[in-house]
Amino acid sequence: MSANLIPILWQATLLTLYMVFMSAVLATLIGLPLGVFLATSRRGELFSAPALNTALGLIVNATRSLPYIILIIAIMPFTRKLVGTSIGTNAAIVSLTLAAAPFIARLIETAIREVDSGLIEAARAMGATPMQIVRKVLIPEAMPGIILGLTLAVVSLIGYSAMAGTVGGGGLGDLGIRYGYQRFMPEVMLAVVVILIVLVQLVQSAGEWIAARFDKRAPRNRGR
């Protein structure tokens, strides 16, 4: 591979990291409260609103069922109005955020539902308000599962960001298409694949390590 391509690979990697980071943050800001509400709004729960829970659940499921490449194309008019263009890195962030938010919401809902209901009843008996139960019981107890869920979401976003390159989203996917495929440079495609694998491994390892630090049930190795 030509040395001239190394700066291009580096720039594409930085663009991918930017897309994934921004979309992960924005999707978490949307998905976290949505996931908490979905986990606590069925009949008889903390924020009982079964009709709204069902409606939001249907919207989340419908969004999750769309293949990402179709979602990109379907929301192009919305993306153009929001960021002024339907191609490029910032445009890709819009579609990545909308793809990841419902996924994160379901992961957080699942993590919160795994919290022992006895802890919720104990907090209620002590007079805690629903919001206090969410902040001081549900989220802290579900934190390892939430972190693992967010890790899975970021890994998926890395793959989605590469797919966004097929429609001019920039980053490693775009580089692989323009150089590896269109210019018949398999070494560039190989480099892109290796970088994506390394990024996924780093994110997965970091997420598992952080989750283990928050897991109260995990054994701690003590120095002797």
Coordinates of N, CA and C in Angstrom, one line a residue:
M1 N 0.8 -1.2 0.0 CA 0.0 0.0 0.0 C 0.9 1.2 0.0
S2 N 0.5 2.2 -0.8 CA 1.3 3.4 -1.0 C 1.3 4.2 0.4
A3 N 2.5 4.8 0.6 CA 2.5 5.6 1.9 C 1.6 6.8 1.8
N4 N 1.3 7.2 0.6 CA 0.3 8.4 0.4 C -1.1 8.1 0.9
L5 N -1.4 6.8 1.0 CA -2.7 6.4 1.5 C -2.8 6.4 3.0
I6 N -1.7 6.3 3.7 CA -1.7 6.2 5.2 C -2.4 7.5 5.8
P7 N -2.1 8.7 5.4 CA -2.8 9.9 5.9 C -4.3 9.8 5.6
I8 N -4.7 9.3 4.4 CA -6.1 9.2 4.1 C -6.8 8.2 5.0
L9 N -6.1 7.0 5.2 CA -6.7 6.0 6.2 C -6.8 6.6 7.6
W10 N -5.8 7.4 8.0 CA -5.9 8.0 9.3 C -7.1 9.0 9.4
Q11 N -7.2 9.8 8.3 CA -8.3 10.8 8.3 C -9.7 10.1 8.3
A12 N -9.8 9.0 7.5 CA -11.0 8.3 7.5 C -11.3 7.6 8.8
T13 N -10.3 7.2 9.5 CA -10.5 6.6 10.9 C -11.0 7.6 11.8
L14 N -10.4 8.8 11.8 CA -10.9 9.9 12.7 C -12.3 10.3 12.4
L15 N -12.7 10.3 11.1 CA -14.1 10.6 10.7 C -15.1 9.6 11.2
T16 N -14.6 8.3 11.2 CA -15.5 7.2 11.7 C -15.7 7.3 13.2
L17 N -14.6 7.6 13.9 CA -14.6 7.8 15.3 C -15.5 9.0 15.7
Y18 N -15.4 10.1 14.9 CA -16.3 11.2 15.2 C -17.8 10.9 15.0
M19 N -18.1 10.2 13.9 CA -19.5 9.8 13.6 C -20.0 8.9 14.7
V20 N -19.2 7.9 15.1 CA -19.7 6.9 16.1 C -19.8 7.6 17.4
F21 N -18.9 8.5 17.8 CA -19.0 9.1 19.1 C -20.2 10.0 19.2
M22 N -20.4 10.9 18.2 CA -21.5 11.9 18.2 C -22.8 11.1 18.2
S23 N -23.0 10.2 17.3 CA -24.2 9.4 17.2 C -24.5 8.6 18.5
A24 N -23.5 8.1 19.1 CA -23.7 7.3 20.3 C -24.1 8.2 21.4
V25 N -23.5 9.4 21.5 CA -24.0 10.4 22.6 C -25.4 10.8 22.3
L26 N -25.7 11.2 21.1 CA -27.1 11.7 20.8 C -28.1 10.6 21.0
A27 N -27.8 9.4 20.5 CA -28.7 8.2 20.6 C -28.9 7.9 22.1
T28 N -27.9 8.0 22.9 CA -28.0 7.7 24.3 C -28.9 8.7 25.0
L29 N -28.8 10.0 24.6 CA -29.6 11.0 25.2 C -31.1 10.8 24.9
I30 N -31.3 10.2 23.7 CA -32.7 9.9 23.4 C -33.1 8.5 24.0
G31 N -32.3 7.5 23.8 CA -32.6 6.2 24.2 C -32.7 5.9 25.7
L32 N -31.9 6.6 26.5 CA -31.9 6.4 27.9 C -33.2 6.7 28.6
P33 N -33.7 7.9 28.4 CA -35.0 8.2 29.0 C -36.2 7.4 28.4
L34 N -36.1 7.1 27.1 CA -37.1 6.3 26.5 C -37.1 4.9 27.0
G35 N -35.9 4.3 27.2 CA -35.8 3.0 27.8 C -36.3 2.9 29.2
V36 N -35.9 3.9 30.0 CA -36.4 4.0 31.4 C -37.9 4.0 31.4
F37 N -38.5 4.9 30.5 CA -40.0 5.0 30.5 C -40.6 3.7 30.1
L38 N -40.1 3.0 29.1 CA -40.6 1.8 28.6 C -40.6 0.7 29.7
A39 N -39.5 0.8 30.5 CA -39.4 -0.3 31.6 C -40.2 0.0 32.8
T40 N -40.8 1.2 32.9 CA -41.5 1.6 34.1 C -42.9 2.1 33.9
S41 N -43.4 1.9 32.7 CA -44.7 2.5 32.4 C -45.8 1.5 32.0
R42 N -45.6 0.2 32.3 CA -46.7 -0.7 32.1 C -47.7 -0.6 33.2
R43 N -48.8 -1.2 33.1 CA -49.9 -1.1 34.1 C -49.4 -1.5 35.5
G44 N -49.6 -0.6 36.4 CA -49.2 -0.9 37.8 C -47.8 -0.6 38.1
E45 N -47.0 -0.1 37.2 CA -45.6 0.2 37.4 C -45.4 1.7 37.9
L46 N -44.2 2.1 38.0 CA -43.9 3.4 38.6 C -44.6 4.5 37.9
F47 N -44.5 4.6 36.6 CA -45.1 5.6 35.8 C -46.2 5.0 34.9
S48 N -47.2 4.4 35.5 CA -48.2 3.6 34.8 C -48.9 4.4 33.7
A49 N -48.6 4.0 32.5 CA -49.2 4.6 31.3 C -49.2 3.6 30.2
P50 N -50.1 2.5 30.3 CA -50.0 1.4 29.4 C -50.3 1.7 28.0
A51 N -51.2 2.7 27.7 CA -51.5 3.1 26.3 C -50.3 3.7 25.7
L52 N -49.7 4.7 26.4 CA -48.5 5.3 25.9 C -47.3 4.4 25.7
N53 N -47.2 3.5 26.7 CA -46.1 2.4 26.6 C -46.3 1.6 25.3
T54 N -47.5 1.2 25.0 CA -47.8 0.4 23.8 C -47.5 1.2 22.6
A55 N -47.9 2.4 22.5 CA -47.7 3.3 21.4 C -46.2 3.5 21.1
L56 N -45.4 3.8 22.2 CA -44.0 4.0 22.0 C -43.3 2.7 21.7
G57 N -43.8 1.6 22.2 CA -43.2 0.4 21.9 C -43.3 0.0 20.4
L58 N -44.5 0.3 19.9 CA -44.7 0.1 18.4 C -43.8 0.9 17.6
I59 N -43.6 2.2 18.0 CA -42.7 3.1 17.2 C -41.3 2.6 17.3
V60 N -40.9 2.2 18.5 CA -39.5 1.7 18.6 C -39.3 0.5 17.8
N61 N -40.3 -0.4 17.8 CA -40.1 -1.7 17.0 C -40.1 -1.4 15.6
A62 N -41.0 -0.5 15.1 CA -41.0 -0.1 13.7 C -39.7 0.4 13.2
T63 N -39.1 1.3 14.0 CA -37.8 1.9 13.6 C -36.7 0.9 13.6
R64 N -36.7 0.0 14.6 CA -35.7 -1.0 14.7 C -35.8 -2.0 13.5
S65 N -37.0 -2.2 13.0 CA -37.2 -3.2 12.0 C -36.7 -2.7 10.6
L66 N -36.4 -1.4 10.4 CA -36.0 -0.9 9.1 C -34.5 -1.2 9.0
P67 N -34.1 -1.9 7.9 CA -32.7 -2.0 7.6 C -32.0 -0.6 7.5
Y68 N -30.8 -0.5 8.0 CA -30.1 0.8 8.1 C -30.0 1.5 6.7
I69 N -29.7 0.7 5.7 CA -29.5 1.4 4.3 C -30.8 2.0 3.8
I70 N -31.9 1.3 4.2 CA -33.3 1.9 3.8 C -33.6 3.1 4.6
L71 N -33.2 3.1 5.9 CA -33.4 4.2 6.8 C -32.7 5.4 6.3
I72 N -31.5 5.3 5.9 CA -30.7 6.4 5.4 C -31.4 7.1 4.2
I73 N -31.9 6.3 3.3 CA -32.6 6.8 2.1 C -33.9 7.4 2.5
A74 N -34.7 6.8 3.4 CA -36.0 7.2 3.7 C -36.0 8.6 4.4
I75 N -35.0 8.9 5.2 CA -35.0 10.1 6.0 C -34.1 11.2 5.3
M76 N -33.7 11.0 4.0 CA -32.9 12.0 3.4 C -33.5 13.4 3.4
P77 N -34.8 13.5 3.1 CA -35.4 14.9 3.1 C -35.3 15.5 4.5
F78 N -35.6 14.7 5.5 CA -35.5 15.2 6.9 C -34.0 15.6 7.2
T79 N -33.1 14.7 6.8 CA -31.7 15.0 7.1 C -31.2 16.3 6.4
R80 N -31.7 16.5 5.1 CA -31.4 17.7 4.4 C -31.9 19.0 5.1
K81 N -33.1 18.9 5.6 CA -33.7 20.0 6.3 C -32.9 20.3 7.6
L82 N -32.5 19.2 8.3 CA -31.8 19.4 9.6 C -30.4 19.9 9.5
V83 N -29.6 19.3 8.6 CA -28.2 19.7 8.5 C -27.8 20.4 7.2
G84 N -28.8 20.5 6.3 CA -28.5 21.2 5.0 C -28.0 20.4 3.9
T85 N -27.8 19.1 4.2 CA -27.3 18.2 3.1 C -27.7 16.8 3.5
S86 N -27.8 15.9 2.5 CA -28.1 14.5 2.8 C -26.9 13.6 2.6
I87 N -25.8 14.1 2.3 CA -24.5 13.3 2.3 C -23.5 13.9 3.2
G88 N -22.4 13.2 3.4 CA -21.4 13.7 4.3 C -21.5 13.1 5.7
T89 N -20.5 13.5 6.5 CA -20.4 13.0 7.9 C -21.5 13.4 8.8
N90 N -21.9 14.7 8.8 CA -22.9 15.2 9.6 C -24.3 14.6 9.2
A91 N -24.5 14.4 8.0 CA -25.7 13.8 7.5 C -25.8 12.3 8.0
A92 N -24.6 11.7 8.0 CA -24.6 10.3 8.5 C -24.9 10.2 10.0
I93 N -24.5 11.2 10.7 CA -24.8 11.2 12.2 C -26.3 11.2 12.4
V94 N -27.0 11.9 11.6 CA -28.5 11.9 11.8 C -29.1 10.5 11.7
S95 N -28.7 9.8 10.6 CA -29.3 8.5 10.4 C -28.7 7.5 11.4
L96 N -27.5 7.6 11.8 CA -26.9 6.8 12.8 C -27.6 6.9 14.1
T97 N -27.9 8.2 14.5 CA -28.6 8.5 15.7 C -30.0 7.8 15.8
L98 N -30.7 8.0 14.7 CA -32.1 7.5 14.6 C -32.1 6.0 14.6
A99 N -31.0 5.4 14.0 CA -31.0 3.9 14.0 C -30.6 3.4 15.3
A100 N -29.8 4.1 16.1 CA -29.3 3.5 17.4 C -30.2 3.8 18.5
A101 N -30.9 5.0 18.5 CA -31.7 5.4 19.7 C -32.7 4.3 20.1
P102 N -33.6 3.8 19.2 CA -34.5 2.7 19.6 C -33.8 1.4 20.1
F103 N -32.7 1.1 19.4 CA -31.9 0.0 19.8 C -31.4 0.1 21.3
I104 N -30.9 1.3 21.6 CA -30.4 1.6 22.9 C -31.6 1.6 23.9
A105 N -32.7 2.1 23.5 CA -33.9 2.2 24.4 C -34.3 0.7 24.8
R106 N -34.3 -0.2 23.9 CA -34.7 -1.6 24.2 C -33.7 -2.2 25.1
L107 N -32.4 -2.0 24.9 CA -31.3 -2.5 25.7 C -31.4 -2.0 27.1
I108 N -31.7 -0.7 27.3 CA -31.8 -0.2 28.6 C -33.1 -0.6 29.3
E109 N -34.1 -0.8 28.5 CA -35.4 -1.3 29.1 C -35.1 -2.7 29.7
T110 N -34.4 -3.6 28.9 CA -34.1 -4.9 29.3 C -33.2 -4.9 30.6
A111 N -32.2 -4.1 30.6 CA -31.3 -4.0 31.8 C -32.1 -3.6 33.0
I112 N -33.0 -2.6 32.9 CA -33.7 -2.1 34.1 C -34.7 -3.2 34.6
R113 N -35.3 -3.9 33.6 CA -36.3 -4.9 34.0 C -35.6 -6.1 34.8
E114 N -34.3 -6.2 34.6 CA -33.6 -7.3 35.3 C -33.3 -7.0 36.8
V115 N -33.6 -5.7 37.2 CA -33.4 -5.3 38.6 C -34.4 -6.0 39.5
D116 N -33.9 -6.5 40.6 CA -34.8 -7.2 41.5 C -36.0 -6.3 42.0
S117 N -37.2 -6.8 41.7 CA -38.4 -6.0 42.1 C -38.4 -5.8 43.6
G118 N -37.8 -6.6 44.4 CA -37.8 -6.4 45.8 C -37.1 -5.1 46.2
L119 N -36.1 -4.7 45.5 CA -35.5 -3.4 45.8 C -36.4 -2.3 45.5
I120 N -37.2 -2.4 44.5 CA -38.2 -1.3 44.2 C -39.2 -1.2 45.3
E121 N -39.7 -2.4 45.7 CA -40.7 -2.4 46.8 C -40.2 -1.9 48.1
A122 N -38.9 -2.2 48.4 CA -38.3 -1.7 49.6 C -38.1 -0.1 49.5
A123 N -37.8 0.4 48.4 CA -37.6 1.8 48.2 C -39.0 2.5 48.3
R124 N -40.0 1.9 47.8 CA -41.4 2.4 47.9 C -41.8 2.4 49.4
A125 N -41.5 1.4 50.1 CA -41.9 1.3 51.5 C -41.2 2.4 52.4
M126 N -40.0 2.8 51.9 CA -39.3 3.9 52.6 C -39.7 5.3 52.2
G127 N -40.7 5.3 51.3 CA -41.3 6.6 50.9 C -40.6 7.3 49.7
A128 N -39.8 6.6 49.0 CA -39.1 7.2 47.8 C -40.1 7.5 46.7
T129 N -39.9 8.6 46.0 CA -40.7 8.9 44.9 C -40.3 8.1 43.7
P130 N -41.2 8.0 42.7 CA -40.8 7.3 41.5 C -39.5 7.7 40.8
M131 N -39.3 9.1 40.8 CA -38.0 9.5 40.2 C -36.8 9.2 41.1
Q132 N -37.0 9.2 42.4 CA -35.9 8.8 43.3 C -35.6 7.3 43.1
I133 N -36.6 6.5 42.9 CA -36.4 5.1 42.7 C -35.6 4.9 41.4
V134 N -35.9 5.6 40.4 CA -35.2 5.5 39.1 C -33.8 5.9 39.3
R135 N -33.5 7.1 39.9 CA -32.2 7.6 40.0 C -31.3 6.8 41.0
K136 N -31.9 6.4 42.1 CA -31.1 5.8 43.2 C -31.1 4.3 43.3
V137 N -32.1 3.7 42.6 CA -32.2 2.2 42.6 C -32.1 1.6 41.3
L138 N -32.9 1.9 40.3 CA -33.0 1.3 39.1 C -31.7 1.5 38.2
I139 N -31.3 2.7 38.0 CA -30.2 3.0 37.2 C -28.9 2.5 37.8
P140 N -28.6 2.7 39.1 CA -27.4 2.2 39.7 C -27.3 0.7 39.6
E141 N -28.4 0.0 39.9 CA -28.4 -1.5 39.9 C -28.3 -2.0 38.5
A142 N -28.9 -1.3 37.6 CA -28.8 -1.8 36.2 C -27.6 -1.3 35.4
M143 N -26.7 -0.6 36.1 CA -25.6 0.0 35.4 C -24.7 -0.9 34.6
P144 N -24.3 -2.1 35.2 CA -23.5 -3.0 34.4 C -24.2 -3.5 33.1
G145 N -25.5 -3.8 33.2 CA -26.3 -4.1 32.0 C -26.4 -3.0 31.0
I146 N -26.6 -1.8 31.5 CA -26.7 -0.6 30.7 C -25.4 -0.4 29.9
I147 N -24.2 -0.5 30.6 CA -22.9 -0.3 30.0 C -22.7 -1.4 28.9
L148 N -23.0 -2.6 29.2 CA -22.9 -3.6 28.2 C -23.8 -3.4 27.0
G149 N -25.0 -2.9 27.3 CA -25.9 -2.6 26.2 C -25.4 -1.5 25.3
L150 N -24.8 -0.4 25.9 CA -24.3 0.7 25.2 C -23.0 0.2 24.4
T151 N -22.3 -0.7 25.0 CA -21.1 -1.2 24.3 C -21.6 -1.9 23.0
L152 N -22.6 -2.7 23.1 CA -23.2 -3.4 21.9 C -23.7 -2.4 20.9
A153 N -24.3 -1.3 21.4 CA -24.8 -0.3 20.5 C -23.7 0.4 19.7
V154 N -22.6 0.7 20.4 CA -21.4 1.3 19.8 C -20.8 0.4 18.7
V155 N -20.7 -0.9 19.1 CA -20.2 -1.9 18.1 C -21.1 -1.9 16.9
S156 N -22.4 -1.8 17.0 CA -23.3 -1.8 15.9 C -23.1 -0.5 15.1
L157 N -22.9 0.6 15.8 CA -22.7 1.9 15.1 C -21.4 1.9 14.3
I158 N -20.4 1.2 14.7 CA -19.2 1.1 13.9 C -19.5 0.4 12.6
G159 N -20.3 -0.6 12.6 CA -20.7 -1.3 11.4 C -21.6 -0.4 10.6
Y160 N -22.5 0.2 11.2 CA -23.4 1.1 10.5 C -22.7 2.3 9.8
S161 N -21.7 2.8 10.5 CA -20.9 3.9 9.9 C -20.2 3.5 8.7
A162 N -19.7 2.3 8.6 CA -19.1 1.8 7.4 C -20.1 1.6 6.3
M163 N -21.3 1.2 6.7 CA -22.4 1.1 5.7 C -22.8 2.5 5.1
A164 N -22.7 3.5 6.0 CA -23.1 4.9 5.5 C -22.1 5.3 4.4
G165 N -20.9 4.7 4.3 CA -20.0 5.1 3.3 C -20.5 4.8 1.9
T166 N -21.5 3.9 1.8 CA -22.0 3.6 0.5 C -22.9 4.7 -0.1
V167 N -23.3 5.6 0.7 CA -24.1 6.8 0.3 C -23.4 8.1 0.6
G168 N -22.1 8.0 0.6 CA -21.3 9.2 0.8 C -21.2 9.7 2.2
G169 N -21.3 8.8 3.2 CA -21.3 9.2 4.6 C -19.9 9.6 5.1
G170 N -18.8 9.2 4.3 CA -17.5 9.5 4.8 C -17.0 8.4 5.7
G171 N -15.7 8.6 6.1 CA -15.2 7.6 7.1 C -14.6 6.4 6.3
L172 N -14.4 5.3 7.1 CA -13.7 4.1 6.6 C -14.6 3.4 5.5
G173 N -15.9 3.4 5.7 CA -16.7 2.8 4.7 C -16.6 3.5 3.3
D174 N -16.6 4.8 3.3 CA -16.5 5.5 2.1 C -15.1 5.3 1.5
L175 N -14.1 5.2 2.3 CA -12.8 5.0 1.8 C -12.7 3.6 1.1
G176 N -13.3 2.6 1.8 CA -13.3 1.3 1.2 C -14.0 1.2 -0.1
I177 N -15.1 1.9 -0.2 CA -15.8 1.9 -1.5 C -15.1 2.6 -2.6
R178 N -14.5 3.8 -2.3 CA -13.9 4.6 -3.3 C -12.6 4.1 -3.8
Y179 N -11.8 3.6 -2.8 CA -10.4 3.1 -3.2 C -10.4 1.6 -3.3
G180 N -11.0 0.9 -2.3 CA -10.9 -0.6 -2.3 C -11.7 -1.2 -3.4
Y181 N -12.9 -0.7 -3.7 CA -13.8 -1.3 -4.7 C -13.7 -0.6 -6.1
Q182 N -14.0 0.7 -6.1 CA -14.0 1.4 -7.3 C -12.7 1.5 -8.0
R183 N -11.6 1.6 -7.3 CA -10.3 1.8 -7.9 C -9.5 0.4 -7.8
F184 N -10.1 -0.6 -7.5 CA -9.5 -2.0 -7.5 C -8.2 -2.0 -6.7
M185 N -8.3 -1.5 -5.4 CA -7.2 -1.6 -4.5 C -7.5 -2.4 -3.3
P186 N -7.4 -3.7 -3.4 CA -7.8 -4.7 -2.3 C -7.0 -4.4 -1.0
E187 N -5.8 -3.9 -1.2 CA -5.0 -3.7 0.1 C -5.7 -2.6 0.9
V188 N -6.3 -1.6 0.3 CA -7.0 -0.6 1.0 C -8.3 -1.2 1.7
M189 N -9.0 -2.0 1.0 CA -10.1 -2.7 1.6 C -9.7 -3.5 2.8
L190 N -8.6 -4.3 2.6 CA -8.1 -5.1 3.7 C -7.7 -4.2 4.9
A191 N -7.1 -3.1 4.7 CA -6.7 -2.2 5.8 C -8.0 -1.6 6.5
V192 N -9.0 -1.3 5.7 CA -10.3 -0.8 6.3 C -10.9 -1.9 7.2
V193 N -10.9 -3.1 6.7 CA -11.5 -4.2 7.5 C -10.7 -4.4 8.8
V194 N -9.4 -4.4 8.7 CA -8.6 -4.6 9.9 C -8.8 -3.5 10.9
I195 N -8.9 -2.3 10.4 CA -9.1 -1.2 11.4 C -10.5 -1.3 12.0
L196 N -11.5 -1.7 11.3 CA -12.8 -1.8 11.9 C -12.8 -3.0 12.9
I197 N -12.1 -4.0 12.6 CA -12.1 -5.2 13.6 C -11.4 -4.7 14.9
V198 N -10.3 -4.0 14.7 CA -9.5 -3.5 15.9 C -10.4 -2.5 16.7
L199 N -11.1 -1.6 16.0 CA -12.0 -0.7 16.8 C -13.1 -1.5 17.5
V200 N -13.7 -2.5 16.9 CA -14.7 -3.3 17.6 C -14.1 -4.0 18.8
Q201 N -13.0 -4.6 18.6 CA -12.3 -5.3 19.8 C -12.0 -4.3 20.9
L202 N -11.5 -3.2 20.6 CA -11.2 -2.2 21.6 C -12.4 -1.7 22.4
V203 N -13.5 -1.4 21.6 CA -14.7 -1.0 22.3 C -15.3 -2.1 23.1
Q204 N -15.4 -3.3 22.6 CA -15.9 -4.5 23.4 C -15.1 -4.7 24.6
S205 N -13.8 -4.7 24.6 CA -13.0 -4.9 25.7 C -13.2 -3.8 26.8
A206 N -13.2 -2.6 26.3 CA -13.3 -1.5 27.2 C -14.7 -1.5 27.9
G207 N -15.8 -1.8 27.1 CA -17.1 -1.9 27.7 C -17.2 -3.0 28.7
E208 N -16.7 -4.1 28.5 CA -16.7 -5.2 29.4 C -15.9 -4.9 30.7
W209 N -14.8 -4.2 30.5 CA -14.0 -3.8 31.7 C -14.7 -2.8 32.6
I210 N -15.3 -1.8 31.9 CA -16.1 -0.8 32.7 C -17.3 -1.4 33.4
A211 N -18.0 -2.3 32.7 CA -19.2 -3.0 33.3 C -18.8 -3.8 34.5
A212 N -17.7 -4.4 34.4 CA -17.2 -5.3 35.6 C -16.9 -4.4 36.8
R213 N -16.4 -3.2 36.5 CA -16.2 -2.3 37.7 C -17.4 -1.8 38.4
F214 N -18.6 -1.8 37.6 CA -19.8 -1.4 38.2 C -20.6 -2.5 38.8
D215 N -20.2 -3.7 38.5 CA -21.0 -4.9 38.9 C -20.7 -5.2 40.3
K216 N -21.7 -5.0 41.2 CA -21.5 -5.3 42.6 C -21.4 -6.8 42.9
R217 N -21.9 -7.6 42.0 CA -21.9 -9.0 42.2 C -20.6 -9.7 41.8
A218 N -19.8 -9.0 41.0 CA -18.6 -9.6 40.5 C -17.5 -9.7 41.6
P219 N -16.8 -10.8 41.7 CA -15.8 -10.9 42.7 C -14.6 -10.0 42.4
R220 N -14.1 -9.4 43.5 CA -12.9 -8.5 43.3 C -11.7 -9.3 43.7
N221 N -10.6 -9.1 42.9 CA -9.4 -9.7 43.3 C -8.7 -8.8 44.2
R222 N -8.3 -9.3 45.4 CA -7.7 -8.5 46.4 C -6.2 -8.9 46.5
G223 N -5.4 -7.9 46.7 CA -4.0 -8.1 46.9 C -3.7 -8.9 48.2
R224 N -2.7 -9.7 48.2 CA -2.4 -10.4 49.4 C -1.1 -9.9 50.0

